[in-house]
Amino acid sequence: MEVGQMQRRLVDYTKSLFMEGFLDSQFLQLQQLQDENNPDFVVEVVSLFFEDSEKLLNELTRALDQTNVEFKKVDAHVHQLKGSSSSIGAQRVKNACIAFRNFCEEQNTEACMRCLQQVKQEYYLVKNKLETMFRLEQQIVAAGGSIPIIEMSS
Amino acid sequence: MESCNCIEPQWPADELLIKYQYISDFFIALAYFSIPLELIYFVKKSAVFPYRWVLVQFGAFIVLCGATHLINLWTFTMHTRTVAIVMTTAKVFTAVVSCATALMLVHIIPDLLSVKTRELFLKNKAAELDREMGLIRTQEETGRHVRMLTHEIRSTLDRHTILKTTLVELGRTLALEECALWMPTRTGLELQLSYTLRQQNPVGYTVPIQLPVISQVFSTNHAVKISPNSPVAKLRPIAGKYVPGEVVAVRVPLLHLSNFQINDWPELSSSTKRYALMVLMLPSDSARQWHVHELELVEVVADQVAVALSHAAILEESMRARDLLMEQNVALDLARREAETAIRARNDFLAVMNHEMRTPMHAIIALASLLQETDLTPEQRLMVETILKSSSLLATLINDVLDLSRLEDGSLQLELGTFNLHSVFREVLNLVKPIVSVKKLLVTLNLAPDVPEYAIGDEKRLMQTILNVVGNAVKFSKEGSITITAFVAKSESLRDTRAPDFFPIPSDNHFYLHVQVKDSGAGISPQDIPKLFTKFAQTQSTKNSGGSGLGLAICKRFVNLMEGNIWIESDGIGKGCTAIFLVKLGIPERLNESKFPFMPKVLATHGQANFPGLKVLVMDENGVSRMVTKGLLVNLGCDVTTVSSGEECLRMVSLEHKVVLMDVCVPGKDGYEIAIRIHEKFTKRHERPLIVALTGNTEVTKDNCMRVGMDGVILKPISLDKMRGVLSDLLEHRVLFEAM
């Protein structure tokens, strides 16, 4: 497929991510920080996010499995996750984390477990989406094209 | 006396016979003696006689013969023996000499004869040479005459003088009685007597041009003898009886300017040629005849006259043309000066009006903005907004009109400089972002990788053009998306432009930037497209959208100044449209330190680096946020160190760090403590790094932070522009006035 078509596909795909709320304008900020001196900035940040999030989610799973749930620790982890996801603009994950934190304050284990599931689901979804997007970008670059820059309303 | 035994020949002497013999011998002897004398005499006279020896021989022979005959005289009578001996001796000698002479003559006579033939031959030769000499002399004389005549004729460029001089000189050289020139009339049907030698003011005789004698003369370029009775030769009133001299006529070609443009000018068709007739009369009663060399002279002169006349004609033409041109020049000069004065006056007027108009404009805009900041009722706010919008529009109009008038008369010049091409596009995107977000449009920028980052051109006007085009796309799209594509045009695509008279010439240090803005908006109907770029022309749809209608006209002029082309395509109403333009930009040379001392730093840090080398310490527990914040600061050119905990922060912080950005997640706790510790570490205020709290938590208030000695608070998420603003505020004022 020629470069123009691939570019259009990428643009449409990215558009859809924003439309569906997976990503917000913070992600665009990240893209702005990428340039010739920092060509893989976004990928690096997102990879770090994935790493961190996997760790946090495991911790959370373990923490909530305890009989005596330490809500303070859980809250701390969720806070971390919320921070990371908002830093990269993973909107739905962030929203899920906010909901999670509320239930943590209430110390509602059931709700927290449900929220954890929600967060996990959202996380895996966004991870999938981002990985697909990066693959498309790689294809374009390999074919000699350039990554189109997108401006979006929020 | 001796006795002799001979019988005395006592013959009866005929006394008469003996007498006669006696006398004859005497005369013979005489002759024989005088002939050599004569010979000697004449030979002495002529110096060239080559045969002296022969003459001597001959003389001797004759003398001896004479002597013999003389001695013979004594032998008629009784003579002594001595006489006999002398006689014998003489005879012997004579015999010898005469034989020798005879032999000699055999050799001599052929020579003498040949001398005679040579003499004859030489005489003939001399006669021939004489003849030739005569010929050459006449030719030379003719030539001399011709040169002199030509010199006289060509020394003037005045027609009349030329013709008059010709006649005069010819008359003098050839000793003519009369010489006349017949010129063709305007109609070309008659010949009119124009100039004569003897008569001062010739009466206007005319003869029809179709006369046989005239046709005969015109048909050849030789001088033709004509009868003295022909009408052209009847120049003098016949006075008394005289035999008129021979008359010769020759044609004089009258060359026109246009004749010189025909390539084969020696063979001009006689239909296009006009001739004049020159008639020459020898003196009457002189019995002189026209010699060949005289005829040749006349022919040559006729040709020369033709050339001289044409030169005179050409000179007249060129003088006339020159006068005309001078007049036109003066008129044009005057017009130019008037135009310049007008332009100067207009520019002065515009400059003054511009300033006069802008001052109140600024006042209105500034005060309206300030008014907006105060407390207003909704109606008041609406009114103020309308005022602001209208005055901005007016300001734009003023600028546009000024620009356009300067563009029109060509006094606008591009301000060339090296600029960042990529950032121009980004800037445009930033500028349309507000409207785009309100209208919920999607704008995509597609910069091809071969678009250089830096280019030489007029940055301001290029941005104006792109902004105008993109702005139009945004203005006329109610929904959908706008795509901006930019790439370097290759030569094949250059030829595919829509303008028939646009010939882009790619060169080594220039490139053509192709920019395409496609929108999915209202579209334009095909009949409106040609009017798009005319000033003040607005279609129905655009009239409602505001604007003066000047935008595209100005763009077109800018694009033309940049040696490019701009055009718009649309599939019709409702089908969106695409605006495409090409501009020629220069490629900057390899940047060297001396020329652009700050450039390398700019290259190293992307876009506009506001804080080169600013040392910042970032503290954030969250790895992802830490990385993002670092990325932000690196983008702005800072030198960033990151730490992930409070202790590390305290360890790493030093006087080198100008700013410490710390993430404060929960109120109280680490963040505030660190701030206090840093204060303790650096007692002197002006050395201490500035501390700014980054937080996503709204409970972290400014007052709390200030209490612990922080210099500012920023709420996350923070954009690039916000960070830039924050840092510049911070560095300027040493404290952050606002939290946002």
Short mmCIF file of N, CA and C in Angstrom, two decimals, chain B residues 566-677:
data_model
loop_
_atom_site.label_atom_id
_atom_site.label_comp_id
_atom_site.label_asym_id
_atom_site.label_seq_id
_atom_site.Cartn_x
_atom_site.Cartn_y
_atom_site.Cartn_z
N ILE B 566 -0.62 30.30 -7.59
CA ILE B 566 -1.65 29.83 -6.66
C ILE B 566 -2.94 29.63 -7.43
N TRP B 567 -3.64 28.56 -7.12
CA TRP B 567 -4.93 28.34 -7.78
C TRP B 567 -5.82 27.49 -6.88
N ILE B 568 -7.08 27.50 -7.22
CA ILE B 568 -8.06 26.80 -6.39
C ILE B 568 -8.86 25.86 -7.27
N GLU B 569 -9.07 24.68 -6.76
CA GLU B 569 -9.91 23.71 -7.48
C GLU B 569 -11.08 23.35 -6.59
N SER B 570 -12.19 23.16 -7.26
CA SER B 570 -13.34 22.71 -6.47
C SER B 570 -14.21 21.85 -7.34
N ASP B 571 -14.80 20.85 -6.73
CA ASP B 571 -15.68 19.98 -7.50
C ASP B 571 -17.09 20.51 -7.59
N GLY B 572 -17.31 21.63 -6.90
CA GLY B 572 -18.67 22.19 -6.98
C GLY B 572 -19.18 22.58 -5.60
N ILE B 573 -20.36 23.13 -5.57
CA ILE B 573 -20.93 23.58 -4.29
C ILE B 573 -21.14 22.36 -3.40
N GLY B 574 -20.67 22.51 -2.17
CA GLY B 574 -20.90 21.43 -1.22
C GLY B 574 -19.88 20.32 -1.29
N LYS B 575 -18.96 20.41 -2.24
CA LYS B 575 -18.02 19.29 -2.36
C LYS B 575 -16.62 19.67 -1.90
N GLY B 576 -16.53 20.75 -1.17
CA GLY B 576 -15.23 21.13 -0.65
C GLY B 576 -14.35 21.72 -1.73
N CYS B 577 -13.23 22.24 -1.33
CA CYS B 577 -12.30 22.72 -2.35
C CYS B 577 -10.87 22.57 -1.89
N THR B 578 -10.00 22.65 -2.85
CA THR B 578 -8.57 22.50 -2.58
C THR B 578 -7.85 23.73 -3.08
N ALA B 579 -7.08 24.33 -2.18
CA ALA B 579 -6.26 25.47 -2.60
C ALA B 579 -4.82 24.98 -2.69
N ILE B 580 -4.20 25.29 -3.81
CA ILE B 580 -2.83 24.81 -4.02
C ILE B 580 -1.95 26.00 -4.37
N PHE B 581 -0.80 26.10 -3.76
CA PHE B 581 0.13 27.11 -4.23
C PHE B 581 1.56 26.59 -4.18
N LEU B 582 2.34 27.19 -5.06
CA LEU B 582 3.76 26.86 -5.18
C LEU B 582 4.53 28.14 -4.91
N VAL B 583 5.55 28.06 -4.09
CA VAL B 583 6.41 29.24 -3.92
C VAL B 583 7.86 28.81 -4.02
N LYS B 584 8.67 29.75 -4.43
CA LYS B 584 10.09 29.46 -4.60
C LYS B 584 10.84 29.94 -3.36
N LEU B 585 11.51 29.02 -2.71
CA LEU B 585 12.25 29.39 -1.51
C LEU B 585 13.72 29.03 -1.71
N GLY B 586 14.56 29.72 -0.99
CA GLY B 586 15.98 29.43 -1.11
C GLY B 586 16.41 28.39 -0.08
N ILE B 587 17.45 27.68 -0.42
CA ILE B 587 17.99 26.69 0.50
C ILE B 587 19.16 27.34 1.21
N PRO B 588 19.11 27.37 2.54
CA PRO B 588 20.22 28.00 3.23
C PRO B 588 21.48 27.16 3.09
N GLU B 589 22.63 27.85 3.10
CA GLU B 589 23.89 27.11 2.98
C GLU B 589 24.17 26.39 4.28
N ARG B 590 25.21 25.62 4.24
CA ARG B 590 25.66 24.97 5.47
C ARG B 590 25.85 26.07 6.51
N LEU B 591 25.20 25.89 7.61
CA LEU B 591 25.28 26.95 8.61
C LEU B 591 26.66 26.93 9.25
N ASN B 592 27.32 28.06 9.20
CA ASN B 592 28.61 28.10 9.90
C ASN B 592 28.51 29.05 11.08
N GLU B 593 29.34 28.83 12.02
CA GLU B 593 29.22 29.51 13.29
C GLU B 593 29.22 31.02 13.13
N SER B 594 30.06 31.49 12.21
CA SER B 594 30.22 32.94 12.14
C SER B 594 28.94 33.63 11.71
N LYS B 595 28.23 33.00 10.81
CA LYS B 595 27.02 33.66 10.30
C LYS B 595 25.88 33.58 11.30
N PHE B 596 25.65 32.42 11.79
CA PHE B 596 24.51 32.25 12.69
C PHE B 596 25.01 31.70 14.01
N PRO B 597 25.50 32.55 14.85
CA PRO B 597 26.11 32.04 16.09
C PRO B 597 25.16 31.26 16.96
N PHE B 598 23.88 31.59 16.86
CA PHE B 598 22.98 30.89 17.78
C PHE B 598 22.27 29.73 17.12
N MET B 599 22.53 29.55 15.86
CA MET B 599 21.78 28.51 15.14
C MET B 599 22.02 27.10 15.66
N PRO B 600 23.27 26.70 15.86
CA PRO B 600 23.48 25.30 16.28
C PRO B 600 22.69 24.96 17.53
N LYS B 601 22.63 25.88 18.45
CA LYS B 601 21.85 25.59 19.65
C LYS B 601 20.40 25.36 19.28
N VAL B 602 19.95 26.19 18.34
CA VAL B 602 18.54 26.05 17.97
C VAL B 602 18.31 24.70 17.33
N LEU B 603 19.27 24.27 16.52
CA LEU B 603 19.09 22.97 15.87
C LEU B 603 19.04 21.88 16.92
N ALA B 604 19.89 22.03 17.90
CA ALA B 604 19.95 20.97 18.89
C ALA B 604 18.65 20.90 19.66
N THR B 605 18.11 22.04 19.94
CA THR B 605 16.83 21.99 20.65
C THR B 605 15.76 22.43 19.69
N HIS B 606 14.78 21.67 19.64
CA HIS B 606 13.74 21.79 18.62
C HIS B 606 12.95 23.09 18.73
N GLY B 607 12.67 23.71 17.63
CA GLY B 607 11.78 24.86 17.62
C GLY B 607 12.36 26.05 18.37
N GLN B 608 11.51 26.75 19.05
CA GLN B 608 11.98 27.96 19.70
C GLN B 608 12.51 27.61 21.08
N ALA B 609 13.82 27.73 21.22
CA ALA B 609 14.41 27.44 22.52
C ALA B 609 14.46 28.73 23.29
N ASN B 610 13.75 28.78 24.35
CA ASN B 610 13.75 30.02 25.11
C ASN B 610 14.75 29.99 26.24
N PHE B 611 15.09 28.83 26.66
CA PHE B 611 15.92 28.75 27.86
C PHE B 611 17.12 27.87 27.60
N PRO B 612 17.99 28.29 26.77
CA PRO B 612 19.10 27.40 26.45
C PRO B 612 19.99 27.17 27.66
N GLY B 613 20.18 25.93 27.92
CA GLY B 613 21.12 25.58 28.96
C GLY B 613 20.66 25.80 30.39
N LEU B 614 19.41 26.14 30.55
CA LEU B 614 18.91 26.38 31.90
C LEU B 614 18.90 25.06 32.68
N LYS B 615 19.59 25.06 33.81
CA LYS B 615 19.66 23.82 34.58
C LYS B 615 18.46 23.69 35.49
N VAL B 616 17.75 22.60 35.29
CA VAL B 616 16.52 22.37 36.06
C VAL B 616 16.59 20.99 36.72
N LEU B 617 16.11 20.95 37.95
CA LEU B 617 16.03 19.67 38.67
C LEU B 617 14.57 19.29 38.79
N VAL B 618 14.25 18.11 38.32
CA VAL B 618 12.85 17.66 38.35
C VAL B 618 12.73 16.51 39.34
N MET B 619 11.79 16.69 40.27
CA MET B 619 11.55 15.62 41.23
C MET B 619 10.14 15.11 41.07
N ASP B 620 10.03 13.82 40.77
CA ASP B 620 8.69 13.24 40.62
C ASP B 620 8.80 11.75 40.90
N GLU B 621 7.89 11.29 41.72
CA GLU B 621 7.94 9.86 42.05
C GLU B 621 7.48 9.01 40.88
N ASN B 622 6.54 9.55 40.13
CA ASN B 622 5.97 8.77 39.03
C ASN B 622 6.87 8.84 37.81
N GLY B 623 7.32 7.66 37.39
CA GLY B 623 8.28 7.61 36.30
C GLY B 623 7.77 8.23 35.02
N VAL B 624 6.50 7.96 34.74
CA VAL B 624 5.95 8.45 33.46
C VAL B 624 5.86 9.97 33.48
N SER B 625 5.33 10.49 34.63
CA SER B 625 5.24 11.96 34.69
C SER B 625 6.60 12.59 34.62
N ARG B 626 7.55 11.95 35.32
CA ARG B 626 8.92 12.47 35.33
C ARG B 626 9.43 12.59 33.89
N MET B 627 9.19 11.52 33.13
CA MET B 627 9.69 11.51 31.75
C MET B 627 9.01 12.59 30.92
N VAL B 628 7.71 12.75 31.13
CA VAL B 628 6.98 13.74 30.34
C VAL B 628 7.47 15.15 30.67
N THR B 629 7.61 15.42 31.99
CA THR B 629 8.09 16.75 32.38
C THR B 629 9.48 17.01 31.82
N LYS B 630 10.32 15.98 31.92
CA LYS B 630 11.68 16.13 31.37
C LYS B 630 11.62 16.44 29.87
N GLY B 631 10.74 15.68 29.19
CA GLY B 631 10.61 15.91 27.75
C GLY B 631 10.21 17.34 27.44
N LEU B 632 9.27 17.86 28.23
CA LEU B 632 8.83 19.25 28.05
C LEU B 632 10.00 20.21 28.17
N LEU B 633 10.77 20.01 29.27
CA LEU B 633 11.84 20.96 29.53
C LEU B 633 12.95 20.84 28.50
N VAL B 634 13.28 19.60 28.09
CA VAL B 634 14.33 19.40 27.08
C VAL B 634 13.94 20.09 25.79
N ASN B 635 12.66 20.02 25.50
CA ASN B 635 12.15 20.67 24.30
C ASN B 635 12.40 22.16 24.33
N LEU B 636 12.35 22.73 25.55
CA LEU B 636 12.58 24.17 25.68
C LEU B 636 14.04 24.49 25.82
N GLY B 637 14.87 23.51 25.72
CA GLY B 637 16.30 23.78 25.71
C GLY B 637 16.96 23.66 27.07
N CYS B 638 16.24 23.19 28.06
CA CYS B 638 16.85 23.14 29.39
C CYS B 638 17.75 21.92 29.55
N ASP B 639 18.60 22.05 30.53
CA ASP B 639 19.47 20.94 30.89
C ASP B 639 18.86 20.29 32.12
N VAL B 640 18.27 19.13 31.97
CA VAL B 640 17.38 18.58 33.01
C VAL B 640 18.03 17.41 33.75
N THR B 641 17.93 17.48 35.06
CA THR B 641 18.31 16.33 35.90
C THR B 641 17.05 15.83 36.58
N THR B 642 16.88 14.52 36.63
CA THR B 642 15.66 14.00 37.26
C THR B 642 16.00 13.18 38.51
N VAL B 643 15.15 13.34 39.51
CA VAL B 643 15.29 12.51 40.71
C VAL B 643 13.90 11.98 41.06
N SER B 644 13.90 10.89 41.74
CA SER B 644 12.60 10.27 42.01
C SER B 644 12.20 10.29 43.49
N SER B 645 13.05 10.87 44.32
CA SER B 645 12.64 10.93 45.72
C SER B 645 13.18 12.20 46.36
N GLY B 646 12.64 12.49 47.50
CA GLY B 646 13.04 13.69 48.22
C GLY B 646 14.51 13.68 48.60
N GLU B 647 14.98 12.53 49.11
CA GLU B 647 16.38 12.47 49.57
C GLU B 647 17.32 12.72 48.40
N GLU B 648 16.98 12.05 47.31
CA GLU B 648 17.81 12.22 46.12
C GLU B 648 17.83 13.68 45.70
N CYS B 649 16.67 14.27 45.82
CA CYS B 649 16.55 15.68 45.43
C CYS B 649 17.50 16.52 46.25
N LEU B 650 17.46 16.30 47.59
CA LEU B 650 18.33 17.11 48.45
C LEU B 650 19.80 16.86 48.16
N ARG B 651 20.08 15.63 47.78
CA ARG B 651 21.48 15.30 47.50
C ARG B 651 21.95 16.00 46.21
N MET B 652 21.07 15.99 45.24
CA MET B 652 21.49 16.44 43.91
C MET B 652 21.44 17.95 43.75
N VAL B 653 20.59 18.57 44.60
CA VAL B 653 20.38 20.00 44.31
C VAL B 653 21.64 20.79 44.55
N SER B 654 21.92 21.72 43.72
CA SER B 654 23.15 22.51 43.86
C SER B 654 22.88 23.91 43.35
N LEU B 655 23.91 24.75 43.51
CA LEU B 655 23.74 26.13 43.06
C LEU B 655 23.60 26.24 41.55
N GLU B 656 24.04 25.19 40.88
CA GLU B 656 23.94 25.25 39.42
C GLU B 656 22.50 25.24 38.93
N HIS B 657 21.65 24.54 39.71
CA HIS B 657 20.26 24.45 39.29
C HIS B 657 19.55 25.76 39.53
N LYS B 658 18.97 26.28 38.48
CA LYS B 658 18.26 27.53 38.65
C LYS B 658 16.83 27.29 39.12
N VAL B 659 16.26 26.17 38.72
CA VAL B 659 14.85 25.89 39.05
C VAL B 659 14.73 24.45 39.53
N VAL B 660 13.93 24.26 40.54
CA VAL B 660 13.58 22.91 41.00
C VAL B 660 12.09 22.73 40.82
N LEU B 661 11.74 21.76 40.00
CA LEU B 661 10.32 21.47 39.81
C LEU B 661 10.00 20.21 40.59
N MET B 662 9.15 20.33 41.57
CA MET B 662 8.87 19.12 42.33
C MET B 662 7.40 18.77 42.27
N ASP B 663 7.19 17.53 42.10
CA ASP B 663 5.82 17.04 42.07
C ASP B 663 5.32 16.88 43.51
N VAL B 664 4.22 17.54 43.77
CA VAL B 664 3.66 17.46 45.11
C VAL B 664 2.33 16.75 45.01
N CYS B 665 2.29 15.52 45.43
CA CYS B 665 1.06 14.76 45.20
C CYS B 665 0.00 14.97 46.27
N VAL B 666 0.46 14.93 47.47
CA VAL B 666 -0.55 15.14 48.53
C VAL B 666 -0.11 16.34 49.35
N PRO B 667 -1.07 17.05 49.85
CA PRO B 667 -0.68 18.23 50.62
C PRO B 667 0.09 17.83 51.87
N GLY B 668 1.01 18.68 52.21
CA GLY B 668 1.86 18.34 53.35
C GLY B 668 2.93 17.40 52.88
N LYS B 669 3.47 16.63 53.75
CA LYS B 669 4.42 15.59 53.40
C LYS B 669 5.67 16.09 52.73
N ASP B 670 6.21 15.21 51.91
CA ASP B 670 7.56 15.40 51.38
C ASP B 670 7.81 16.75 50.75
N GLY B 671 6.92 17.11 49.85
CA GLY B 671 7.17 18.30 49.04
C GLY B 671 7.54 19.50 49.88
N TYR B 672 6.72 19.80 50.85
CA TYR B 672 6.95 20.99 51.66
C TYR B 672 8.25 20.87 52.43
N GLU B 673 8.49 19.70 52.97
CA GLU B 673 9.73 19.51 53.73
C GLU B 673 10.95 19.77 52.86
N ILE B 674 10.91 19.23 51.70
CA ILE B 674 12.05 19.42 50.81
C ILE B 674 12.29 20.89 50.56
N ALA B 675 11.18 21.58 50.38
CA ALA B 675 11.33 23.01 50.11
C ALA B 675 12.04 23.70 51.26
N ILE B 676 11.60 23.35 52.51
CA ILE B 676 12.23 23.97 53.68
C ILE B 676 13.70 23.62 53.74
N ARG B 677 13.99 22.37 53.45
CA ARG B 677 15.39 21.92 53.50
C ARG B 677 16.26 22.68 52.50
#
